[in-house]
PDB file of C-alpha atoms in Angstrom:
ATOM      1  CA  SER A   1      81.283 136.028 170.751  1.00  0.00           C
ATOM      2  CA  THR A   2      79.644 134.709 173.906  1.00  0.00           C
ATOM      3  CA  ILE A   3      75.946 135.481 174.244  1.00  0.00           C
ATOM      4  CA  ASP A   4      73.198 135.032 176.790  1.00  0.00           C
ATOM      5  CA  ALA A   5      70.442 132.604 175.861  1.00  0.00           C
ATOM      6  CA  THR A   6      67.453 130.940 177.471  1.00  0.00           C
ATOM      7  CA  VAL A   7      67.344 127.187 177.019  1.00  0.00           C
ATOM      8  CA  THR A   8      64.891 124.500 178.090  1.00  0.00           C
ATOM      9  CA  VAL A   9      66.281 121.940 180.532  1.00  0.00           C
ATOM     10  CA  GLU A  10      64.863 118.909 182.265  1.00  0.00           C
ATOM     11  CA  LYS A  11      64.846 119.068 186.069  1.00  0.00           C
ATOM     12  CA  SER A  12      64.042 115.852 187.891  1.00  0.00           C
ATOM     13  CA  ASN A  13      62.536 115.690 191.337  1.00  0.00           C
ATOM     14  CA  PRO A  14      61.712 112.449 193.167  1.00  0.00           C
ATOM     15  CA  SER A  15      58.254 112.171 191.645  1.00  0.00           C
ATOM     16  CA  VAL A  16      57.627 114.406 188.626  1.00  0.00           C
ATOM     17  CA  PRO A  17      60.077 115.585 185.949  1.00  0.00           C
ATOM     18  CA  ILE A  18      59.757 119.304 185.266  1.00  0.00           C
ATOM     19  CA  VAL A  19      60.738 121.071 182.062  1.00  0.00           C
ATOM     20  CA  GLU A  20      61.757 124.682 182.602  1.00  0.00           C
ATOM     21  CA  CYS A  21      63.434 127.578 180.812  1.00  0.00           C
ATOM     22  CA  THR A  22      66.770 128.630 182.270  1.00  0.00           C
ATOM     23  CA  PRO A  23      69.082 131.519 181.279  1.00  0.00           C
ATOM     24  CA  MET A  24      72.541 130.311 180.225  1.00  0.00           C
ATOM     25  CA  ILE A  25      75.647 131.573 178.453  1.00  0.00           C
ATOM     26  CA  TRP A  26      76.738 130.043 175.148  1.00  0.00           C
ATOM     27  CA  GLY A  27      80.216 128.522 175.464  1.00  0.00           C
ATOM     28  CA  LEU A  28      80.360 125.408 177.657  1.00  0.00           C
ATOM     29  CA  LEU A  29      82.564 125.549 180.745  1.00  0.00           C
ATOM     30  CA  PRO A  30      83.082 121.916 181.837  1.00  0.00           C
ATOM     31  CA  GLN A  31      85.635 122.699 184.568  1.00  0.00           C
ATOM     32  CA  GLN A  32      85.431 124.693 187.788  1.00  0.00           C
ATOM     33  CA  GLY A  33      87.059 128.099 187.938  1.00  0.00           C
ATOM     34  CA  THR A  34      89.531 128.944 190.688  1.00  0.00           C
ATOM     35  CA  SER A  35      90.470 132.101 192.562  1.00  0.00           C
ATOM     36  CA  HIS A  36      93.735 132.177 190.576  1.00  0.00           C
ATOM     37  CA  ARG A  37      92.019 131.457 187.260  1.00  0.00           C
ATOM     38  CA  PRO A  38      88.379 132.537 187.524  1.00  0.00           C
ATOM     39  CA  HIS A  39      85.752 132.334 184.817  1.00  0.00           C
ATOM     40  CA  HIS A  40      84.998 135.975 184.061  1.00  0.00           C
ATOM     41  CA  LEU A  41      81.505 136.757 182.856  1.00  0.00           C
ATOM     42  CA  PRO A  42      80.904 138.513 179.501  1.00  0.00           C
ATOM     43  CA  HIS A  43      80.121 141.820 181.211  1.00  0.00           C
ATOM     44  CA  HIS A  44      83.366 141.843 183.214  1.00  0.00           C
ATOM     45  CA  PRO A  45      86.056 144.292 181.979  1.00  0.00           C
ATOM     46  CA  ASP A  46      88.667 141.474 182.041  1.00  0.00           C
ATOM     47  CA  PHE A  47      86.512 139.065 180.027  1.00  0.00           C
ATOM     48  CA  THR A  48      87.941 137.334 176.978  1.00  0.00           C
ATOM     49  CA  ALA A  49      86.351 134.419 175.128  1.00  0.00           C
ATOM     50  CA  SER A  50      89.718 132.639 175.131  1.00  0.00           C
ATOM     51  CA  PRO A  51      90.877 130.554 176.935  1.00  0.00           C
ATOM     52  CA  HIS A  52      87.377 130.138 178.386  1.00  0.00           C
ATOM     53  CA  TYR A  53      83.997 129.911 176.677  1.00  0.00           C
ATOM     54  CA  LYS A  54      85.555 128.145 173.672  1.00  0.00           C
ATOM     55  CA  LEU A  55      83.328 125.053 173.605  1.00  0.00           C
ATOM     56  CA  PHE A  56      80.501 126.486 171.535  1.00  0.00           C
ATOM     57  CA  ASN A  57      79.860 123.219 169.691  1.00  0.00           C
ATOM     58  CA  ALA A  58      80.099 119.499 170.453  1.00  0.00           C
ATOM     59  CA  ARG A  59      80.125 116.806 167.759  1.00  0.00           C
ATOM     60  CA  SER A  60      77.071 114.611 168.312  1.00  0.00           C
ATOM     61  CA  GLU A  61      78.798 111.615 166.698  1.00  0.00           C
ATOM     62  CA  THR A  62      81.492 111.513 169.421  1.00  0.00           C
ATOM     63  CA  VAL A  63      79.803 113.245 172.355  1.00  0.00           C
ATOM     64  CA  TYR A  64      79.459 109.939 174.225  1.00  0.00           C
ATOM     65  CA  GLU A  65      83.133 109.132 173.655  1.00  0.00           C
ATOM     66  CA  LYS A  66      84.382 112.225 175.476  1.00  0.00           C
ATOM     67  CA  LYS A  67      84.176 111.659 179.222  1.00  0.00           C
ATOM     68  CA  SER A  68      83.412 115.258 180.180  1.00  0.00           C
ATOM     69  CA  PHE A  69      80.518 115.449 177.706  1.00  0.00           C
ATOM     70  CA  ALA A  70      79.229 111.934 178.396  1.00  0.00           C
ATOM     71  CA  ASN A  71      79.081 112.619 182.135  1.00  0.00           C
ATOM     72  CA  LEU A  72      76.934 115.685 181.531  1.00  0.00           C
ATOM     73  CA  ILE A  73      74.455 113.626 179.509  1.00  0.00           C
ATOM     74  CA  LEU A  74      74.436 110.791 182.048  1.00  0.00           C
ATOM     75  CA  ASN A  75      73.721 113.383 184.751  1.00  0.00           C
ATOM     76  CA  GLY A  76      70.677 114.574 182.800  1.00  0.00           C
ATOM     77  CA  GLN A  77      72.288 117.823 181.643  1.00  0.00           C
ATOM     78  CA  THR A  78      70.779 117.845 178.166  1.00  0.00           C
ATOM     79  CA  CYS A  79      68.875 120.841 176.853  1.00  0.00           C
ATOM     80  CA  LEU A  80      66.922 122.265 173.939  1.00  0.00           C
ATOM     81  CA  PHE A  81      66.652 125.798 172.682  1.00  0.00           C
ATOM     82  CA  SER A  82      64.523 127.348 169.992  1.00  0.00           C
ATOM     83  CA  VAL A  83      65.982 129.835 167.539  1.00  0.00           C
ATOM     84  CA  GLU A  84      64.601 131.867 164.676  1.00  0.00           C
ATOM     85  CA  GLY A  85      67.532 130.570 162.654  1.00  0.00           C
ATOM     86  CA  TYR A  86      71.301 130.361 162.534  1.00  0.00           C
ATOM     87  CA  TYR A  87      74.182 131.549 160.346  1.00  0.00           C
ATOM     88  CA  GLU A  88      76.899 129.783 158.386  1.00  0.00           C
ATOM     89  CA  TRP A  89      79.702 131.375 156.361  1.00  0.00           C
ATOM     90  CA  THR A  90      81.344 130.282 153.121  1.00  0.00           C
ATOM     91  CA  TYR A  91      83.762 131.365 150.390  1.00  0.00           C
ATOM     92  CA  ASN A  92      81.795 129.224 147.911  1.00  0.00           C
ATOM     93  CA  LYS A  93      79.094 130.460 145.595  1.00  0.00           C
ATOM     94  CA  PRO A  94      75.760 128.642 145.105  1.00  0.00           C
ATOM     95  CA  PRO A  95      75.785 125.732 142.650  1.00  0.00           C
ATOM     96  CA  PRO A  96      73.602 126.186 139.544  1.00  0.00           C
ATOM     97  CA  ALA A  97      69.982 125.107 139.906  1.00  0.00           C
ATOM     98  CA  GLY A  98      69.679 121.360 139.567  1.00  0.00           C
ATOM     99  CA  ASP A  99      73.438 120.829 139.948  1.00  0.00           C
ATOM    100  CA  LYS A 100      73.959 117.422 141.530  1.00  0.00           C
ATOM    101  CA  LYS A 101      77.543 118.279 142.468  1.00  0.00           C
ATOM    102  CA  ALA A 102      76.706 120.665 145.302  1.00  0.00           C
ATOM    103  CA  MET A 103      79.746 119.380 147.188  1.00  0.00           C
ATOM    104  CA  LEU A 104      82.168 121.010 144.743  1.00  0.00           C
ATOM    105  CA  PRO A 105      83.702 124.289 145.993  1.00  0.00           C
ATOM    106  CA  ARG A 106      82.997 127.340 143.869  1.00  0.00           C
ATOM    107  CA  SER A 107      85.119 130.334 144.870  1.00  0.00           C
ATOM    108  CA  LEU A 108      83.658 133.807 145.115  1.00  0.00           C
ATOM    109  CA  SER A 109      86.054 135.773 142.940  1.00  0.00           C
ATOM    110  CA  GLY A 110      87.360 139.142 144.067  1.00  0.00           C
ATOM    111  CA  ASP A 111      85.992 139.048 147.638  1.00  0.00           C
ATOM    112  CA  LYS A 112      88.155 137.854 150.511  1.00  0.00           C
ATOM    113  CA  ARG A 113      85.348 137.951 153.062  1.00  0.00           C
ATOM    114  CA  LYS A 114      83.144 134.951 153.672  1.00  0.00           C
ATOM    115  CA  GLN A 115      79.491 135.277 152.688  1.00  0.00           C
ATOM    116  CA  PRO A 116      77.032 134.632 155.553  1.00  0.00           C
ATOM    117  CA  TYR A 117      73.860 132.624 154.984  1.00  0.00           C
ATOM    118  CA  PHE A 118      70.828 132.563 157.257  1.00  0.00           C
ATOM    119  CA  PHE A 119      69.182 129.172 157.836  1.00  0.00           C
ATOM    120  CA  HIS A 120      65.572 128.984 158.998  1.00  0.00           C
ATOM    121  CA  SER A 121      62.449 126.831 158.855  1.00  0.00           C
ATOM    122  CA  LYS A 122      60.194 127.237 155.827  1.00  0.00           C
ATOM    123  CA  GLU A 123      57.147 126.313 157.904  1.00  0.00           C
ATOM    124  CA  ARG A 124      54.902 129.061 159.258  1.00  0.00           C
ATOM    125  CA  THR A 125      53.550 129.255 162.791  1.00  0.00           C
ATOM    126  CA  GLN A 126      49.904 128.445 163.454  1.00  0.00           C
ATOM    127  CA  GLN A 127      49.352 131.818 165.129  1.00  0.00           C
ATOM    128  CA  THR A 128      50.448 133.867 162.127  1.00  0.00           C
ATOM    129  CA  THR A 129      51.574 133.120 158.599  1.00  0.00           C
ATOM    130  CA  SER A 130      53.995 136.034 158.700  1.00  0.00           C
ATOM    131  CA  ARG A 131      56.453 134.273 161.018  1.00  0.00           C
ATOM    132  CA  ASN A 132      58.413 131.090 160.485  1.00  0.00           C
ATOM    133  CA  LYS A 133      58.417 128.304 163.033  1.00  0.00           C
ATOM    134  CA  PRO A 134      61.484 128.312 165.285  1.00  0.00           C
ATOM    135  CA  LEU A 135      64.121 125.614 164.951  1.00  0.00           C
ATOM    136  CA  LEU A 136      64.609 123.336 167.947  1.00  0.00           C
ATOM    137  CA  LEU A 137      68.304 122.606 168.564  1.00  0.00           C
ATOM    138  CA  ALA A 138      69.884 120.021 170.873  1.00  0.00           C
ATOM    139  CA  GLY A 139      72.543 120.896 173.420  1.00  0.00           C
ATOM    140  CA  ILE A 140      74.292 119.998 176.665  1.00  0.00           C
ATOM    141  CA  TRP A 141      74.802 122.258 179.668  1.00  0.00           C
ATOM    142  CA  SER A 142      77.034 122.619 182.706  1.00  0.00           C
ATOM    143  CA  SER A 143      76.937 124.558 185.965  1.00  0.00           C
ATOM    144  CA  VAL A 144      80.318 125.238 187.582  1.00  0.00           C
ATOM    145  CA  ARG A 145      81.883 127.597 190.101  1.00  0.00           C
ATOM    146  CA  THR A 146      83.364 130.725 188.574  1.00  0.00           C
ATOM    147  CA  GLY A 147      86.092 130.781 191.215  1.00  0.00           C
ATOM    148  CA  ARG A 148      85.001 134.151 192.545  1.00  0.00           C
ATOM    149  CA  HIS A 149      83.887 134.613 196.143  1.00  0.00           C
ATOM    150  CA  CYS A 150      80.761 136.739 195.932  1.00  0.00           C
ATOM    151  CA  ALA A 151      80.574 138.558 199.201  1.00  0.00           C
ATOM    152  CA  ASN A 152      81.155 141.759 197.257  1.00  0.00           C
ATOM    153  CA  THR A 153      79.382 143.941 194.738  1.00  0.00           C
ATOM    154  CA  HIS A 154      81.259 142.650 191.670  1.00  0.00           C
ATOM    155  CA  CYS A 155      79.164 139.514 191.314  1.00  0.00           C
ATOM    156  CA  ASN A 156      76.078 141.045 189.779  1.00  0.00           C
ATOM    157  CA  GLU A 157      77.137 141.373 186.143  1.00  0.00           C
ATOM    158  CA  ALA A 158      75.072 138.435 184.832  1.00  0.00           C
ATOM    159  CA  LYS A 159      72.398 137.788 187.413  1.00  0.00           C
ATOM    160  CA  ASP A 160      70.240 135.806 185.007  1.00  0.00           C
ATOM    161  CA  ALA A 161      72.979 133.242 184.294  1.00  0.00           C
ATOM    162  CA  THR A 162      74.481 132.989 187.784  1.00  0.00           C
ATOM    163  CA  THR A 163      73.343 131.385 191.011  1.00  0.00           C
ATOM    164  CA  TYR A 164      74.928 130.886 194.408  1.00  0.00           C
ATOM    165  CA  ASN A 165      75.512 127.865 196.622  1.00  0.00           C
ATOM    166  CA  HIS A 166      73.033 127.747 199.491  1.00  0.00           C
ATOM    167  CA  ASP A 167      75.786 127.115 202.036  1.00  0.00           C
ATOM    168  CA  SER A 168      78.357 129.583 200.701  1.00  0.00           C
ATOM    169  CA  SER A 169      78.798 132.650 198.549  1.00  0.00           C
ATOM    170  CA  ASP A 170      80.488 130.764 195.697  1.00  0.00           C
ATOM    171  CA  GLU A 171      79.233 132.024 192.363  1.00  0.00           C
ATOM    172  CA  LEU A 172      77.976 129.426 189.881  1.00  0.00           C
ATOM    173  CA  ILE A 173      77.767 129.978 186.125  1.00  0.00           C
ATOM    174  CA  THR A 174      75.549 127.928 183.787  1.00  0.00           C
ATOM    175  CA  THR A 175      76.711 127.476 180.195  1.00  0.00           C
ATOM    176  CA  PHE A 176      75.818 125.317 177.195  1.00  0.00           C
ATOM    177  CA  ALA A 177      77.137 123.961 173.895  1.00  0.00           C
ATOM    178  CA  ILE A 178      75.271 123.171 170.677  1.00  0.00           C
ATOM    179  CA  LEU A 179      75.433 119.639 169.287  1.00  0.00           C
ATOM    180  CA  THR A 180      76.454 119.426 165.632  1.00  0.00           C
ATOM    181  CA  MET A 181      76.256 116.855 162.830  1.00  0.00           C
ATOM    182  CA  ASP A 182      77.149 116.492 159.151  1.00  0.00           C
ATOM    183  CA  ALA A 183      75.359 119.078 157.052  1.00  0.00           C
ATOM    184  CA  HIS A 184      72.406 118.087 154.906  1.00  0.00           C
ATOM    185  CA  PRO A 185      73.702 117.310 151.377  1.00  0.00           C
ATOM    186  CA  LYS A 186      71.666 120.179 149.965  1.00  0.00           C
ATOM    187  CA  TYR A 187      73.650 122.721 152.005  1.00  0.00           C
ATOM    188  CA  SER A 188      77.038 121.049 152.415  1.00  0.00           C
ATOM    189  CA  TRP A 189      78.505 123.525 149.893  1.00  0.00           C
ATOM    190  CA  ILE A 190      77.959 126.271 152.488  1.00  0.00           C
ATOM    191  CA  HIS A 191      79.387 124.369 155.468  1.00  0.00           C
ATOM    192  CA  ASP A 192      80.143 120.722 156.151  1.00  0.00           C
ATOM    193  CA  ARG A 193      78.547 120.853 159.622  1.00  0.00           C
ATOM    194  CA  GLN A 194      75.215 122.049 161.017  1.00  0.00           C
ATOM    195  CA  PRO A 195      73.427 122.124 164.391  1.00  0.00           C
ATOM    196  CA  VAL A 196      71.475 119.050 165.441  1.00  0.00           C
ATOM    197  CA  ILE A 197      67.907 120.122 164.651  1.00  0.00           C
ATOM    198  CA  ILE A 198      65.136 118.072 166.246  1.00  0.00           C
ATOM    199  CA  TRP A 199      62.099 118.004 163.951  1.00  0.00           C
ATOM    200  CA  ASP A 200      60.067 115.465 165.930  1.00  0.00           C
ATOM    201  CA  ALA A 201      58.398 116.576 169.200  1.00  0.00           C
ATOM    202  CA  SER A 202      58.612 113.126 170.793  1.00  0.00           C
ATOM    203  CA  MET A 203      62.337 112.974 170.055  1.00  0.00           C
ATOM    204  CA  ALA A 204      62.781 116.414 171.595  1.00  0.00           C
ATOM    205  CA  LEU A 205      61.152 115.271 174.825  1.00  0.00           C
ATOM    206  CA  GLU A 206      63.197 112.066 174.761  1.00  0.00           C
ATOM    207  CA  TRP A 207      66.407 114.097 174.455  1.00  0.00           C
ATOM    208  CA  LEU A 208      65.463 115.875 177.678  1.00  0.00           C
ATOM    209  CA  MET A 209      64.170 112.862 179.574  1.00  0.00           C
ATOM    210  CA  ASN A 210      65.997 109.807 178.260  1.00  0.00           C
ATOM    211  CA  PRO A 211      68.956 110.694 175.988  1.00  0.00           C
ATOM    212  CA  SER A 212      71.002 107.920 174.365  1.00  0.00           C
ATOM    213  CA  PRO A 213      73.440 107.337 171.488  1.00  0.00           C
ATOM    214  CA  ASP A 214      70.656 105.536 169.621  1.00  0.00           C
ATOM    215  CA  LEU A 215      68.392 108.588 169.948  1.00  0.00           C
ATOM    216  CA  LEU A 216      71.069 110.898 168.541  1.00  0.00           C
ATOM    217  CA  GLU A 217      71.530 108.572 165.582  1.00  0.00           C
ATOM    218  CA  ARG A 218      67.780 108.568 164.921  1.00  0.00           C
ATOM    219  CA  ILE A 219      67.675 112.354 165.125  1.00  0.00           C
ATOM    220  CA  ARG A 220      70.564 112.664 162.664  1.00  0.00           C
ATOM    221  CA  ASN A 221      68.976 110.176 160.286  1.00  0.00           C
ATOM    222  CA  LEU A 222      65.654 112.015 160.363  1.00  0.00           C
ATOM    223  CA  SER A 223      67.494 115.219 159.452  1.00  0.00           C
ATOM    224  CA  THR A 224      69.272 113.596 156.517  1.00  0.00           C
ATOM    225  CA  TYR A 225      67.453 110.580 155.052  1.00  0.00           C
ATOM    226  CA  ASP A 226      63.891 109.517 154.371  1.00  0.00           C
ATOM    227  CA  SER A 227      62.483 106.029 155.015  1.00  0.00           C
ATOM    228  CA  ARG A 228      63.963 104.800 151.708  1.00  0.00           C
ATOM    229  CA  GLY A 229      67.454 106.035 152.507  1.00  0.00           C
ATOM    230  CA  HIS A 230      67.257 108.963 150.091  1.00  0.00           C
ATOM    231  CA  SER A 231      68.299 112.498 150.961  1.00  0.00           C
ATOM    232  CA  ASN A 232      65.468 113.989 152.993  1.00  0.00           C
ATOM    233  CA  SER A 233      63.656 117.123 151.862  1.00  0.00           C
ATOM    234  CA  LEU A 234      63.383 119.089 155.095  1.00  0.00           C
ATOM    235  CA  PRO A 235      61.500 122.378 155.654  1.00  0.00           C
ATOM    236  CA  LEU A 236      64.859 124.152 155.978  1.00  0.00           C
ATOM    237  CA  GLU A 237      66.102 126.883 153.678  1.00  0.00           C
ATOM    238  CA  ALA A 238      69.055 129.259 153.543  1.00  0.00           C
ATOM    239  CA  TYR A 239      69.699 132.552 151.798  1.00  0.00           C
ATOM    240  CA  PRO A 240      72.527 135.124 151.770  1.00  0.00           C
ATOM    241  CA  VAL A 241      72.420 138.071 154.178  1.00  0.00           C
ATOM    242  CA  THR A 242      74.481 141.181 154.727  1.00  0.00           C
ATOM    243  CA  LYS A 243      78.139 140.712 155.653  1.00  0.00           C
ATOM    244  CA  LYS A 244      77.636 143.274 158.395  1.00  0.00           C
ATOM    245  CA  ILE A 245      76.498 140.442 160.676  1.00  0.00           C
ATOM    246  CA  SER A 246      80.065 139.086 160.634  1.00  0.00           C
ATOM    247  CA  ASN A 247      80.713 141.785 163.225  1.00  0.00           C
ATOM    248  CA  GLY A 248      79.481 140.244 166.479  1.00  0.00           C
ATOM    249  CA  LYS A 249      78.409 143.666 167.742  1.00  0.00           C
ATOM    250  CA  TYR A 250      76.162 144.427 164.775  1.00  0.00           C
ATOM    251  CA  ARG A 251      72.462 144.597 165.716  1.00  0.00           C
ATOM    252  CA  GLY A 252      70.857 146.078 162.581  1.00  0.00           C
ATOM    253  CA  GLN A 253      67.317 145.225 161.525  1.00  0.00           C
ATOM    254  CA  ASP A 254      68.622 143.694 158.305  1.00  0.00           C
ATOM    255  CA  CYS A 255      70.403 140.802 160.053  1.00  0.00           C
ATOM    256  CA  THR A 256      67.978 138.238 158.614  1.00  0.00           C
ATOM    257  CA  LEU A 257      66.945 139.993 155.385  1.00  0.00           C
ATOM    258  CA  GLU A 258      67.776 138.186 152.157  1.00  0.00           C
ATOM    259  CA  ILE A 259      70.124 139.934 149.746  1.00  0.00           C
ATOM    260  CA  LYS A 260      70.974 139.302 146.098  1.00  0.00           C
ATOM    261  CA  LEU A 261      74.515 138.194 145.365  1.00  0.00           C
ATOM    262  CA  GLU A 262      76.472 139.734 142.525  1.00  0.00           C
ATOM    263  CA  THR A 263      76.956 137.282 139.696  1.00  0.00           C
ATOM    264  CA  VAL A 264      80.554 136.447 138.826  1.00  0.00           C
TER     265      VAL A 264
END
């Protein structure tokens, strides 16, 4: 489903770069909408995620090879956003402790639904030891016309994510996509891909101010290998959670609570 989010973007003025938080909608829209084919907002009764809002992820390994994505980066439209964690789904069951063959699939017998896992940082915040540090994810963003002329009252459904041209009443919508990479070997049995997590503060600032293919490679390497080329032990952990969260409308308080899986 498409959701509202607040991401950090870099805004350049002639003298001083400014980092600010901006509301956006998840699901990158690289092309302008038209009056015949407008981009409906999530609150609109005619909204559907397809055919629009489908670009939730972008592969970091090829993001510079795709013209539409590369142009966004060259225009300075990179962003960061912090999350408590993220979910991945799998039909596989956890490998036994110490199993070196974590890549092998292990089917969950008798259950046709995928099991969700919640990924989060193991590190605690400095303010309180009861909360984990947020994860900082890399993304790209775009601001395009929705194709709707907003001289009417129907253009107020998503005020936080929309703006208007100064010289017209064209409605603009700002959206973003998450960059992804190969999953860390420890968790590749759950999913073969994961978000690009930036663990180094200087790299995070560089992604906003001076992004490059070399930087993305360094970020990926830091998330996967140590200085000796061995699999890195990152402060990231995952555990199973209720399958209720597979319903995009579910908002229960147990969304991030660990559960025990039945042994098969």
